[in-house]
Tab-separated table of C-alpha atoms in Angstrom:
chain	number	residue	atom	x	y	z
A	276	UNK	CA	-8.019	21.170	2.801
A	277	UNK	CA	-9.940	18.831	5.091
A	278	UNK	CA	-12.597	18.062	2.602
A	279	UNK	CA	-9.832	17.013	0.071
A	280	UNK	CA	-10.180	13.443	1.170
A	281	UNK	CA	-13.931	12.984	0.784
A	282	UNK	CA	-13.748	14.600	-2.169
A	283	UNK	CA	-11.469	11.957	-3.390
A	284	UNK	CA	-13.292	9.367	-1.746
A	285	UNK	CA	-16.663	10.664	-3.772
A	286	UNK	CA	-14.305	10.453	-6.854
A	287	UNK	CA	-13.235	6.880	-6.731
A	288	UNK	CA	-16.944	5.690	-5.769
A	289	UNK	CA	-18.044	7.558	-9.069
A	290	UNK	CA	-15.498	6.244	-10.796
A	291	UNK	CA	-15.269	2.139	-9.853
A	292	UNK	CA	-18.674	1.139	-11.468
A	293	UNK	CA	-16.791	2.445	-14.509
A	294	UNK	CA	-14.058	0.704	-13.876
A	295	UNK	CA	-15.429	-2.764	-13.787
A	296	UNK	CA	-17.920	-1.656	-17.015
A	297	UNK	CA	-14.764	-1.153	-18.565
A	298	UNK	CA	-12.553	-3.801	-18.033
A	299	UNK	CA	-14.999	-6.728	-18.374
A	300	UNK	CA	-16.963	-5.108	-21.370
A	301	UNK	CA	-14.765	-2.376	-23.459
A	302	UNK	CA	-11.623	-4.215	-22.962
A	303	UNK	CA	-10.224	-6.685	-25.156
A	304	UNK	CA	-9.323	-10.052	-23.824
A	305	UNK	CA	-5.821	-11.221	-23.401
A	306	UNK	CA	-5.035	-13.800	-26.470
A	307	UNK	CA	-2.740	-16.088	-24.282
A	308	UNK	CA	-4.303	-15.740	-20.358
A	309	UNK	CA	-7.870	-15.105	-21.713
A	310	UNK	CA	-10.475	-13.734	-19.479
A	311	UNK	CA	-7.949	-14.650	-16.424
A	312	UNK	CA	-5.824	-11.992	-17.356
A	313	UNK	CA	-8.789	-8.977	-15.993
A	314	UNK	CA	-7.113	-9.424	-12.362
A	315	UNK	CA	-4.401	-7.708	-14.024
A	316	UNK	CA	-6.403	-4.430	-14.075
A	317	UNK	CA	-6.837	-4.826	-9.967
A	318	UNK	CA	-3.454	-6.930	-8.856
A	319	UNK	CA	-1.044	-4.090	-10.764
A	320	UNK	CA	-2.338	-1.167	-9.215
A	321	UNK	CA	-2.776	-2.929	-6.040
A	322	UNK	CA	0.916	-3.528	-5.604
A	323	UNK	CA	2.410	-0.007	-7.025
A	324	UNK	CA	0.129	1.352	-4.638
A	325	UNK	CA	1.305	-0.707	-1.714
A	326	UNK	CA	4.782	-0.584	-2.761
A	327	UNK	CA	4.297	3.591	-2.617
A	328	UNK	CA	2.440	3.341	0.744
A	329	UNK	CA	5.860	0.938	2.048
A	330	UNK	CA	8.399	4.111	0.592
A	331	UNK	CA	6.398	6.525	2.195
A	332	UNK	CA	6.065	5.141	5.866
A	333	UNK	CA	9.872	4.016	5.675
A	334	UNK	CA	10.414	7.667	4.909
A	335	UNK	CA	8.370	9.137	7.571
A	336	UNK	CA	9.193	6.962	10.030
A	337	UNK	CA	12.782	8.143	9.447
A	338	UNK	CA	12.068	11.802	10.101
A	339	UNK	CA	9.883	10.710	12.651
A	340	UNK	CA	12.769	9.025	14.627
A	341	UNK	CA	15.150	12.038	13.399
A	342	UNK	CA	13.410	14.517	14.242
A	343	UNK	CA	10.445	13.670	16.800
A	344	UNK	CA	7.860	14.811	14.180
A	345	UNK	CA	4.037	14.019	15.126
A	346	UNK	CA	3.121	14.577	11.493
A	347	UNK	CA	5.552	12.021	10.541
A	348	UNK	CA	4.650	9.867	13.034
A	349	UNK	CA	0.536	9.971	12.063
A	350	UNK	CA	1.797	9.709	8.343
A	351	UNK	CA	3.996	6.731	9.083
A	352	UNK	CA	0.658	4.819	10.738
A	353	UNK	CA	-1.168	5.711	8.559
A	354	UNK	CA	0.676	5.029	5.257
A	355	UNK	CA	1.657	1.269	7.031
A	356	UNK	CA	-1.667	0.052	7.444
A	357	UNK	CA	-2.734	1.337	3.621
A	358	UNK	CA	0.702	-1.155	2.852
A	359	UNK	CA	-0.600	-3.886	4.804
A	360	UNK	CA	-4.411	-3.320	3.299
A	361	UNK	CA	-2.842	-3.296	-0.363
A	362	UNK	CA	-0.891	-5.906	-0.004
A	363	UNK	CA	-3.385	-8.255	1.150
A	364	UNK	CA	-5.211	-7.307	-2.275
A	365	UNK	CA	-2.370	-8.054	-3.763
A	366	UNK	CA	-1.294	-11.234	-1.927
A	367	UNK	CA	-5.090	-12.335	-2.887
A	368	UNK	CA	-5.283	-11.546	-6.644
A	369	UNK	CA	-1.946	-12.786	-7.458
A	370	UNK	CA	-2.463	-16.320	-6.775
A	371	UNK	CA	-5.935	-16.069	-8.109
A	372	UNK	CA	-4.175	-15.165	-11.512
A	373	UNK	CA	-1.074	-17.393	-10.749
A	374	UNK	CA	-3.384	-20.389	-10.517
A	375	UNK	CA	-5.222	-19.149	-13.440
A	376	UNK	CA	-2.345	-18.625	-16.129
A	377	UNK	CA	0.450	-21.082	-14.384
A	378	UNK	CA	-1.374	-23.981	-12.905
A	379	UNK	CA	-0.303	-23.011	-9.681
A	380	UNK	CA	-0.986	-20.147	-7.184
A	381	UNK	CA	2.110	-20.576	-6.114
A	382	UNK	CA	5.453	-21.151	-7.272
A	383	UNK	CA	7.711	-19.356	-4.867
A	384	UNK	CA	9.353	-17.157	-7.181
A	385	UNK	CA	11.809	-13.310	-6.208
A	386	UNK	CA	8.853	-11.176	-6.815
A	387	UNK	CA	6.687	-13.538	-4.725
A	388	UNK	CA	8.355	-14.106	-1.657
A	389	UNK	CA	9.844	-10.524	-1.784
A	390	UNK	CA	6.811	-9.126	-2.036
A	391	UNK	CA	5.304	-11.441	0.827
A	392	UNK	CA	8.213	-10.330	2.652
A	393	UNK	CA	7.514	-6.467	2.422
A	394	UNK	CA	3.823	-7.685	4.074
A	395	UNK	CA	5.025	-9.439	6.565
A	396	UNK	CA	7.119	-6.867	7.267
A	397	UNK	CA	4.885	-3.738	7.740
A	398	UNK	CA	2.187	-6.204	9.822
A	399	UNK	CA	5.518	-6.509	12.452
A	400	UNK	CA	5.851	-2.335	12.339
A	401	UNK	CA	2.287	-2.257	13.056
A	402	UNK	CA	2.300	-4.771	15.577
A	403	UNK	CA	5.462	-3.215	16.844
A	404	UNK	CA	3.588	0.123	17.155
A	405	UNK	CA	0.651	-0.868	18.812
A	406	UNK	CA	1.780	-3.450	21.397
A	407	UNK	CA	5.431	-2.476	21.676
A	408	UNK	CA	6.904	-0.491	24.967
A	409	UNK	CA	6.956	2.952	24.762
A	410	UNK	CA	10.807	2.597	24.006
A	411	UNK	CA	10.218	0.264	20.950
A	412	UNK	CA	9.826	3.090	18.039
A	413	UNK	CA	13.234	2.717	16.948
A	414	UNK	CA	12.803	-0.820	16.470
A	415	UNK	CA	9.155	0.248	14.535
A	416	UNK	CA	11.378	2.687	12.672
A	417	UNK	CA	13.803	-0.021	11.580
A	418	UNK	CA	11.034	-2.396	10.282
A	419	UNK	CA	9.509	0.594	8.269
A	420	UNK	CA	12.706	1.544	6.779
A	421	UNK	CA	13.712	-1.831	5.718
A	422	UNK	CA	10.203	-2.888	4.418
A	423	UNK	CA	11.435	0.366	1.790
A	424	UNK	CA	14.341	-0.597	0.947
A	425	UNK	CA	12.622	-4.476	-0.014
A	426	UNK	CA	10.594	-1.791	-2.729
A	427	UNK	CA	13.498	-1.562	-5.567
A	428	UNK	CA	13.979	-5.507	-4.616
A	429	UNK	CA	10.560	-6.373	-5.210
A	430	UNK	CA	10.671	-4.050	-8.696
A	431	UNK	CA	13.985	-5.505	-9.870
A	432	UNK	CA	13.246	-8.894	-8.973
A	433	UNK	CA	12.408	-10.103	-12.067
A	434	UNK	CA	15.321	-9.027	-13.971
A	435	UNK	CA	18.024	-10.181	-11.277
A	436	UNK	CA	16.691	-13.420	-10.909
A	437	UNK	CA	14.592	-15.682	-13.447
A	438	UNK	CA	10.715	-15.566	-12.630
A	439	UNK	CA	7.366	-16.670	-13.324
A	440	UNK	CA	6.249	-13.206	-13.573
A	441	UNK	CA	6.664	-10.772	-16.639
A	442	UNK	CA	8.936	-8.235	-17.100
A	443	UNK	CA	8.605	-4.868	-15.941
A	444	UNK	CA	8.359	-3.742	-19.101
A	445	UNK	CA	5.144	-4.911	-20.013
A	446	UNK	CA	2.995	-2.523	-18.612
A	447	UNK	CA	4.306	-0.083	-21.118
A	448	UNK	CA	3.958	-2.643	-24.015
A	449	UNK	CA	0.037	-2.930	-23.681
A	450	UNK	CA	-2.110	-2.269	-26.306
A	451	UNK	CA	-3.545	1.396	-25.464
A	452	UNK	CA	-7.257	0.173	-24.573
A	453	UNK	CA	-5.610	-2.101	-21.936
A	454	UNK	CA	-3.105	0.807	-20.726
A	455	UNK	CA	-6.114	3.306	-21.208
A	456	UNK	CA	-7.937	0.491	-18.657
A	457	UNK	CA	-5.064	0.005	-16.449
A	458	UNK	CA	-5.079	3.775	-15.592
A	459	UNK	CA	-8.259	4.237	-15.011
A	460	UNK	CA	-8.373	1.476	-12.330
A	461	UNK	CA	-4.868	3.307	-10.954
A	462	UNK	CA	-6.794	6.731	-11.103
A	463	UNK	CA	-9.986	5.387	-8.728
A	464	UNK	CA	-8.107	2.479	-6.428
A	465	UNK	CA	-5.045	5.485	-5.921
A	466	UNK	CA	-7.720	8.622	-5.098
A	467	UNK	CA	-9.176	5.802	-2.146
A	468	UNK	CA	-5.914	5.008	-1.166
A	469	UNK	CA	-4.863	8.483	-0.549
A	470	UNK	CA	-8.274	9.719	0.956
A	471	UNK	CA	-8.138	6.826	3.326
A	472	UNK	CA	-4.508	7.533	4.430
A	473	UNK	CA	-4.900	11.039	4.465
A	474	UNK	CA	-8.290	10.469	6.818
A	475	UNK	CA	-6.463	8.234	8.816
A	476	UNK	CA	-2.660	10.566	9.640
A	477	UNK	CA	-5.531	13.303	11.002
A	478	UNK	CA	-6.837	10.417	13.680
A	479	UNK	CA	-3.185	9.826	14.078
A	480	UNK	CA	-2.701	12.502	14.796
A	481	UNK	CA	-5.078	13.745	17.031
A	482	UNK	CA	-4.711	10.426	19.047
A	483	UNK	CA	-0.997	11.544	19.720
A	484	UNK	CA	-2.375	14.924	20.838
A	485	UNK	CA	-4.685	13.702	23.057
A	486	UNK	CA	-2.007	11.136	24.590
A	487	UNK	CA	0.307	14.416	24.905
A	488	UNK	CA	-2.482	16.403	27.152
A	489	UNK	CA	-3.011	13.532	29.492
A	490	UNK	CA	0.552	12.851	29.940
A	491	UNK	CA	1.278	16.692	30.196
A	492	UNK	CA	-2.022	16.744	32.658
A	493	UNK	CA	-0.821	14.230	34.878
A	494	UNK	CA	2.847	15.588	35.455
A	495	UNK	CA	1.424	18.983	36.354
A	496	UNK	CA	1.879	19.911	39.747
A	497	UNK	CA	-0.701	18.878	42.227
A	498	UNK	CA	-2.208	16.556	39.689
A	499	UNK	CA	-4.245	14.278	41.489
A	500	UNK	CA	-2.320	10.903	42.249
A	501	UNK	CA	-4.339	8.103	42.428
A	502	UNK	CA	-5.053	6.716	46.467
């Protein structure tokens, strides 16, 4: 099991020279965006990767609160800072391709500001778990587990309110070189995502151990106590 990760991590380095190879040379270009539109093979994955990332660390931060789980605790960390890291890919790329297709790289629509909103979110939980008081993981816990629930909002955005962006639905309307394209770039960003997460929960975790043993060490009986 513990050389899952690298495995995955030799995968997706094998794999992204293909990647670009494919999408700038074997892929046909957009009619209406033109050559703009190859950010969509990066941007899309990038945010259903940290909209994942934001379900699962709401999730484990909940059992984590529930039920005083280390593993849930390490996941949590871990799974917030790959939300943070893919959404500042996708808080890059978007207006890159905003500017691109719309004129503007900004135009303050649901899906943007939601979406902005589930970032700014998970950098407080982080923040919240590093520099917090040691009685502050409930209000970590609460950040986490609302950053989630902004996940269907961001999704749904576009068909509850009128947006710049497209509707969800395109995706599955692609020709199938582009959707062929679009899953390869999910395959190799996704097998990174989850080696680096997965890397990460085990330093999580054995940070938390190591916290435990000095805390248990120095409430020992005729522990030293400092002069």
């Amino acid at each position: 099991m513990k050389y899952i990760p690298y495995a995955l991590l030799l995968a997706a380095a094998a794999l992204f020279p293909y990647c670009v190879q494919r999408v700038f040379l074997h892929t046909p270009i957009e009619a209406e965006m033109g050559t703009a539109q190859k950010i969509f093979y990066f941007h899309v994955p990038l945010a259903w990767i940290c909209m994942l990332f934001a379900v699962i660390c709401g999730v484990a931060a909940g059992v984590q609160l529930r039920r005083r789980s280390d593993k849930a605790e390490a996941l949590a960390v871990a799974a917030g800072e790959m939300t943070v890291l893919a959404g500042v890919g996708v808080l890059i790329t978007g207006p890159i391709w905003g500017d691109a297709t719309w004129g503007t790289p900004w135009t303050g629509d649901a899906r943007q500001v939601s979406t902005a909103l589930l970032w700014l979110v998970f950098v407080a939980y982080l923040l919240v778990r590093e520099y917090g008081p040691p009685n502050s993981e409930r209000i970590a816990a609460a950040l986490a587990i609302f950053g989630a629930i902004d996940v269907p909002i961001i999704y749904y955005a576009v068909k509850i309110w009128k947006t710049t962006h497209p509707q969800t639905g395109v995706v599955g309307s692609l020709p199938q070189s582009m959707w062929n394209t679009l899953f390869v770039c999910l395959a190799a960003l996704m097998m990174l995502s989850i080696a680096l997460v997965w890397i990460r929960a085990a330093q999580a975790r054995m940070a938390i151990a190591l916290d435990q043993a000095w805390i248990a060490a120095d409430t020992q009986p005729g522990a030293a106590q400092p002069a």
